[in-house]
Amino acid sequence: PIVVEAVSLEDYLIWLKNKINFDFNA
């Protein structure tokens, strides 16, 4: 599982958005 204890929700959403954009563009 992914541990997100030390990651704020905002940072997680930014990471998730970047990941989706990367996967889409790739």
Short mmCIF file of C-alpha atoms in Angstrom, two decimals:
data_model
loop_
_atom_site.label_atom_id
_atom_site.label_comp_id
_atom_site.label_asym_id
_atom_site.label_seq_id
_atom_site.Cartn_x
_atom_site.Cartn_y
_atom_site.Cartn_z
CA PRO A 1 0.00 0.00 0.00
CA ILE A 2 0.99 3.61 -0.49
CA VAL A 3 1.93 5.42 2.72
CA VAL A 4 0.76 9.02 2.74
CA GLU A 5 1.16 9.80 6.43
CA ALA A 6 3.81 12.46 5.90
CA VAL A 7 2.19 13.82 2.77
CA SER A 8 -0.53 16.42 2.98
CA LEU A 9 -3.72 15.91 1.01
CA GLU A 10 -2.91 18.92 -1.16
CA ASP A 11 0.52 17.54 -2.04
CA TYR A 12 -1.04 14.16 -2.82
CA LEU A 13 -3.63 15.71 -5.14
CA ILE A 14 -0.88 17.64 -6.95
CA TRP A 15 1.13 14.44 -7.35
CA LEU A 16 -1.92 12.56 -8.56
CA LYS A 17 -2.78 15.27 -11.10
CA ASN A 18 0.80 15.26 -12.40
CA LYS A 19 0.78 11.47 -12.66
CA ILE A 20 -2.49 11.49 -14.61
CA ASN A 21 -1.21 14.19 -16.94
CA PHE A 22 2.02 12.26 -17.51
CA ASP A 23 0.19 9.02 -18.25
CA PHE A 24 -2.19 10.83 -20.60
CA ASN A 25 0.57 12.60 -22.49
CA ALA A 26 2.65 9.45 -22.70
#
